[in-house]
Coordinates of C-alpha atoms in Angstrom, one line a residue:
M12 CA -4.8 -2.5 -23.6
H13 CA -7.7 -1.0 -25.5
H14 CA -7.1 -3.5 -28.2
Q15 CA -7.3 -6.7 -26.1
N16 CA -10.0 -5.3 -24.4
K17 CA -12.4 -4.8 -27.2
K18 CA -11.2 -8.3 -28.6
F19 CA -12.0 -10.2 -25.6
I20 CA -15.5 -8.4 -25.3
H21 CA -16.4 -9.0 -28.9
L22 CA -15.8 -12.8 -28.2
F23 CA -17.9 -12.6 -25.7
K24 CA -21.0 -10.4 -27.0
D25 CA -21.1 -12.7 -30.0
G26 CA -21.1 -15.8 -27.7
Q27 CA -17.8 -17.3 -28.1
F28 CA -17.6 -18.5 -24.9
D29 CA -15.6 -21.6 -26.2
D30 CA -12.8 -19.4 -27.4
I31 CA -12.7 -17.7 -24.2
Y32 CA -12.7 -20.9 -22.1
H33 CA -9.2 -21.8 -24.3
Q34 CA -8.2 -18.4 -23.2
M35 CA -8.1 -19.4 -19.5
T36 CA -5.6 -20.8 -17.6
D37 CA -5.3 -24.0 -15.8
S38 CA -6.3 -22.7 -12.3
C39 CA -9.4 -20.5 -13.7
K40 CA -10.7 -23.7 -15.3
S41 CA -10.3 -25.7 -12.5
H42 CA -13.1 -23.8 -10.8
C43 CA -15.7 -25.1 -13.6
S44 CA -15.9 -26.9 -17.0
M45 CA -16.4 -25.6 -20.2
A46 CA -20.0 -26.8 -20.1
M47 CA -20.6 -24.9 -17.1
F48 CA -18.7 -22.0 -18.3
H49 CA -20.7 -21.9 -21.3
H50 CA -24.2 -22.2 -19.4
E51 CA -23.5 -19.6 -17.1
A52 CA -22.2 -17.1 -19.9
S53 CA -25.1 -17.5 -21.8
S54 CA -27.4 -16.5 -19.3
F55 CA -25.7 -14.0 -18.2
H56 CA -25.3 -12.3 -21.6
H57 CA -29.4 -12.7 -22.4
G58 CA -31.0 -9.8 -23.1
I59 CA -28.1 -7.9 -23.3
R60 CA -27.3 -5.6 -26.6
R61 CA -23.8 -4.3 -26.5
Y62 CA -21.6 -3.5 -22.7
R63 CA -19.9 -0.5 -21.6
L64 CA -16.6 -0.4 -20.0
L65 CA -16.2 1.5 -16.7
N66 CA -12.7 1.0 -15.8
E67 CA -9.4 -0.8 -16.3
M68 CA -6.2 -1.1 -14.8
M69 CA -2.7 -2.5 -15.2
L70 CA -1.0 -3.6 -11.9
N71 CA 1.8 -6.1 -11.7
G72 CA 1.7 -7.1 -15.0
N73 CA -2.0 -7.7 -14.9
R74 CA -4.8 -6.0 -16.5
Y75 CA -8.3 -5.8 -15.0
A76 CA -11.3 -4.7 -16.7
L77 CA -14.6 -4.3 -15.6
W78 CA -17.9 -4.0 -18.0
S79 CA -21.7 -3.5 -17.5
D80 CA -24.9 -3.4 -19.7
F81 CA -26.4 -0.2 -19.9
R82 CA -28.3 -0.4 -16.7
K83 CA -25.4 -1.5 -14.4
E84 CA -27.5 -4.4 -13.3
K85 CA -24.7 -6.7 -14.8
L86 CA -21.2 -6.2 -14.3
L87 CA -18.4 -8.4 -16.2
S88 CA -15.2 -8.3 -14.4
V89 CA -12.2 -10.2 -15.5
Q90 CA -8.4 -10.3 -14.9
F91 CA -5.6 -11.0 -17.7
N92 CA -2.3 -12.3 -16.9
R93 CA 1.2 -10.9 -18.6
V94 CA 0.4 -13.5 -21.8
N95 CA -3.5 -12.5 -21.8
Q96 CA -4.7 -15.2 -20.6
V97 CA -8.2 -15.2 -18.3
E98 CA -6.7 -15.7 -14.6
S99 CA -10.6 -14.9 -13.1
I100 CA -13.7 -14.0 -14.6
Q101 CA -16.9 -12.8 -12.3
M102 CA -20.4 -12.2 -13.6
T103 CA -22.7 -10.6 -11.3
V104 CA -26.2 -9.8 -11.5
T105 CA -27.5 -7.2 -9.1
S106 CA -29.5 -4.2 -8.9
S107 CA -27.2 -2.8 -6.0
S108 CA -26.1 -0.4 -8.0
K109 CA -28.9 1.6 -7.7
E110 CA -28.9 1.4 -3.9
T111 CA -26.8 3.7 -1.8
N112 CA -25.4 4.6 1.4
P113 CA -25.4 8.0 3.0
F114 CA -22.6 9.7 2.2
T115 CA -20.0 10.7 5.1
K116 CA -20.7 14.0 6.8
N117 CA -17.1 14.8 7.6
K118 CA -14.6 15.3 4.7
Y119 CA -11.7 13.3 4.8
H120 CA -7.6 14.2 3.7
L121 CA -6.2 11.0 2.2
P122 CA -4.4 8.8 4.8
F123 CA -0.9 9.8 3.2
K124 CA 1.5 12.0 1.4
E125 CA 3.0 11.7 -1.8
Q126 CA 1.8 9.8 -4.5
W127 CA -0.4 6.2 -4.0
F128 CA -1.8 4.2 -6.6
V129 CA -5.7 3.0 -6.1
V130 CA -5.8 -0.8 -6.4
S131 CA -9.5 -0.7 -5.5
E132 CA -12.2 1.1 -4.1
G133 CA -16.3 0.7 -3.3
T134 CA -18.0 3.0 -5.5
T135 CA -19.1 0.3 -8.3
L136 CA -19.2 -3.4 -7.8
G137 CA -16.7 -5.0 -9.0
M138 CA -13.9 -2.6 -8.4
Y139 CA -13.6 -3.6 -4.6
H140 CA -11.3 -6.6 -3.3
H141 CA -12.8 -7.2 -0.1
D142 CA -16.6 -7.8 0.9
P143 CA -18.9 -6.8 -1.9
T144 CA -22.0 -6.3 -0.2
R145 CA -23.5 -3.1 -0.3
K146 CA -22.9 -3.0 3.0
K147 CA -19.7 -3.5 3.2
R148 CA -18.1 -2.2 0.0
D149 CA -17.8 1.9 0.4
G150 CA -13.6 1.3 1.0
Y151 CA -10.2 1.6 -0.8
D152 CA -7.0 -0.4 -1.0
F153 CA -4.2 1.9 -1.8
S154 CA -0.7 0.6 -2.8
K155 CA 2.8 2.9 -4.0
T156 CA 4.1 1.7 -7.6
K157 CA 6.4 2.6 -10.4
D158 CA 5.4 2.1 -13.6
Q159 CA 2.2 0.1 -12.5
Q160 CA 4.6 -2.6 -10.4
P161 CA 4.4 -2.5 -6.4
Y162 CA 7.8 -4.1 -6.0
N163 CA 11.4 -3.0 -7.2
R164 CA 12.4 -6.1 -8.5
R165 CA 16.2 -5.3 -7.7
K166 CA 15.5 -5.8 -4.3
I167 CA 14.1 -9.1 -2.1
G168 CA 11.2 -9.4 -0.3
M169 CA 9.6 -6.4 1.6
D170 CA 12.3 -4.4 1.2
G171 CA 11.8 -4.3 -2.7
S172 CA 7.9 -2.9 -1.8
Y173 CA 7.4 0.7 -2.6
A174 CA 4.7 0.6 -0.1
F175 CA 6.2 -1.0 3.0
G176 CA 6.9 1.1 6.0
E177 CA 5.5 4.4 4.4
R178 CA 3.9 6.8 6.8
V179 CA 0.0 6.3 7.4
I180 CA -1.4 9.6 8.7
A181 CA -4.8 10.5 10.2
P182 CA -7.1 11.8 7.6
L183 CA -9.2 13.6 9.9
H184 CA -8.9 14.8 13.5
G185 CA -10.4 12.3 16.1
T186 CA -9.6 10.1 19.1
I187 CA -8.3 6.5 19.0
H188 CA -10.9 4.1 19.6
Q189 CA -9.3 1.0 19.1
I190 CA -5.7 -0.8 18.3
V191 CA -4.8 -4.2 17.1
D192 CA -1.2 -4.7 16.7
G193 CA 1.6 -7.6 17.3
L194 CA 0.5 -9.2 14.3
S195 CA 3.1 -10.6 11.7
D196 CA 3.4 -8.9 8.6
E197 CA 1.9 -12.4 6.4
L198 CA -1.3 -13.4 5.3
D199 CA -3.6 -14.1 8.1
A200 CA -7.0 -15.5 7.4
D201 CA -7.9 -15.3 11.2
H202 CA -7.1 -11.1 11.2
P203 CA -8.2 -10.2 7.8
F204 CA -7.5 -6.4 8.8
G205 CA -4.2 -7.6 10.6
N206 CA -3.0 -4.6 12.5
H207 CA -5.0 -1.9 12.5
V208 CA -6.7 1.3 13.9
I209 CA -10.2 2.9 14.4
I210 CA -10.2 6.7 15.1
Q211 CA -13.4 8.2 16.3
H212 CA -14.5 11.2 14.1
A213 CA -17.5 14.2 14.8
N214 CA -20.7 12.7 13.6
D215 CA -20.4 9.3 14.9
E216 CA -18.2 8.3 12.0
Y217 CA -15.6 5.8 12.6
C218 CA -12.8 5.3 10.0
L219 CA -10.5 1.9 10.0
L220 CA -6.9 2.0 8.6
A221 CA -5.6 -1.6 8.3
H222 CA -2.9 -4.1 7.1
L223 CA -0.3 -2.0 9.2
E224 CA 3.1 -2.7 9.9
N225 CA 4.0 -5.0 13.1
G226 CA 4.8 -2.9 15.7
S227 CA 4.7 0.6 13.7
I228 CA 1.6 2.0 15.5
A229 CA 2.7 5.3 16.8
V230 CA -0.7 6.1 18.7
N231 CA -2.6 4.8 22.0
V232 CA -6.2 4.2 22.4
G233 CA -7.8 7.2 24.0
D234 CA -5.2 9.6 21.9
T235 CA -6.6 12.6 20.6
V236 CA -5.1 12.9 17.0
K237 CA -4.6 15.7 14.6
T238 CA -5.9 15.6 10.9
K239 CA -2.3 14.3 9.3
Q240 CA -0.7 13.3 12.4
L241 CA 1.5 9.7 12.1
I242 CA -0.6 6.7 13.0
G243 CA 1.8 3.9 12.0
R244 CA 3.1 2.6 8.7
C245 CA 2.2 0.5 5.8
G246 CA 2.4 -3.4 6.2
R247 CA 1.4 -6.8 5.0
S248 CA -0.7 -8.0 7.8
G249 CA -4.0 -9.4 7.3
I250 CA -5.1 -10.6 4.1
T251 CA -3.8 -8.7 1.5
P252 CA -1.5 -10.0 -1.8
E253 CA 1.3 -6.9 -1.1
P254 CA 1.9 -4.4 1.4
R255 CA -0.9 -2.2 1.2
L256 CA -3.6 0.5 3.1
H257 CA -7.1 -0.1 3.4
M258 CA -9.2 2.8 4.3
R259 CA -13.3 2.7 5.4
V260 CA -15.5 5.0 7.3
M261 CA -17.6 3.4 9.1
N262 CA -21.0 4.3 11.1
H263 CA -20.3 1.9 14.0
P264 CA -16.8 0.8 15.4
D265 CA -17.8 -2.8 15.5
V266 CA -16.6 -3.3 11.7
D267 CA -18.5 -6.6 11.2
S268 CA -21.8 -5.0 12.1
A269 CA -21.3 -1.6 10.8
T270 CA -22.4 0.0 7.6
A271 CA -19.3 1.8 5.3
L272 CA -20.4 5.1 4.2
P273 CA -19.1 6.6 0.8
I274 CA -16.4 9.0 1.8
R275 CA -16.8 12.5 1.1
W276 CA -13.4 14.0 0.2
K277 CA -11.2 17.3 0.8
G278 CA -11.2 19.3 -2.6
R279 CA -11.6 17.9 -5.8
L280 CA -9.9 14.7 -4.6
R281 CA -12.1 11.2 -6.3
P282 CA -9.8 8.3 -6.2
V283 CA -10.7 6.2 -8.4
R284 CA -9.7 2.2 -9.4
G285 CA -6.3 2.1 -11.6
K286 CA -5.2 5.7 -11.0
V287 CA -2.7 7.5 -8.8
V288 CA -3.9 10.0 -6.4
T289 CA -2.0 12.7 -4.5
S290 CA -2.6 14.7 -1.3
R291 CA -2.4 18.0 -3.8
E292 CA -5.8 16.9 -5.2
E293 CA -7.0 18.3 -2.0
E294 CA -6.3 21.6 -2.8
G295 CA -9.7 22.6 -3.8
W296 CA -8.9 26.4 -4.8
S297 CA -5.7 25.1 -7.1
Y298 CA -7.6 22.7 -9.3
G299 CA -11.2 24.6 -9.6
I300 CA -13.7 26.2 -7.4
A301 CA -16.1 23.3 -8.5
A302 CA -14.8 21.6 -5.7
L303 CA -15.7 23.6 -3.0
D304 CA -18.5 23.8 -1.1
F305 CA -20.3 27.5 -0.1
S306 CA -18.4 27.7 3.3
E307 CA -15.0 27.1 1.8
L308 CA -15.7 29.1 -1.2
L309 CA -16.6 32.3 0.5
L310 CA -13.5 31.8 2.8
Y311 CA -11.3 31.9 0.1
I312 CA -13.1 34.8 -1.6
V313 CA -12.6 36.4 1.9
Q314 CA -9.2 35.4 2.0
A315 CA -8.8 36.4 -1.5
I316 CA -9.8 40.4 -1.3
P317 CA -7.1 41.7 0.6
R318 CA -4.7 40.3 -2.0
L319 CA -6.5 41.8 -5.0
F320 CA -7.0 44.9 -3.1
F321 CA -3.0 45.4 -2.9
R322 CA -2.4 44.3 -6.1
F323 CA -4.6 46.7 -7.8
F324 CA -4.3 49.7 -5.3
G325 CA -0.9 49.3 -3.6

């Protein structure tokens, strides 16, 4: 994968845009002519001396790579298929990388147990599959995979999905503010988030859990829920290519007008696109005290004193 990435970016850096165009799939070419692509790529590349690989991911046989210039003001996002053809290419010029929304005041757990794959995350523009604007970008898409595949090829349909029907749990205690249920588990452009739940937490923060399985939601509006309580099950409702779970935390319950907030996670948890995350990473003491804030560190020290005393003097 690293070799193929280097080959592509060298072609791009050297201005071999015609060679790159010939590497595109017919579907990708249908969006622009060779002359148009050459013009846009030349304009994008102007002033850049070298590119830095920010992220790479393999999923379902496809390879995703994201490069930027030194200032992260120009982002080059490319998707390659199984035979190394360019499925899509996106060139973004932006200064929004310098703009940040305030982090959540609360710290959140993962909305699931076991290991899940991070399909997209909003920390960096170009790694997020939903609305890429700064106001909406800070969210995550999770899927369950095995060997970077979301489906068991020996099974048919939803039965083959590793994520479909998996438990979705509350990432923090709160009150159920809104529920949408009854939508079928299929593509629905009129309801992009499909079946979903919005939980109100302390400090006027609202968590959206979306693409849930039809009829699986196990809570009601007004219910008080505890951290890690069952909310529903992962589905394929709304706009999603396969069963996956979308999570974001907002400053308002209205998704259209709300601003998505960068999430402060428990412990050392740092979901990154293309990586597998597990709830074990929330156990900050086991994974390093650097992940703990002062109050958490003080609590661990107080709890550790009796154990140390009896170990040495008991």
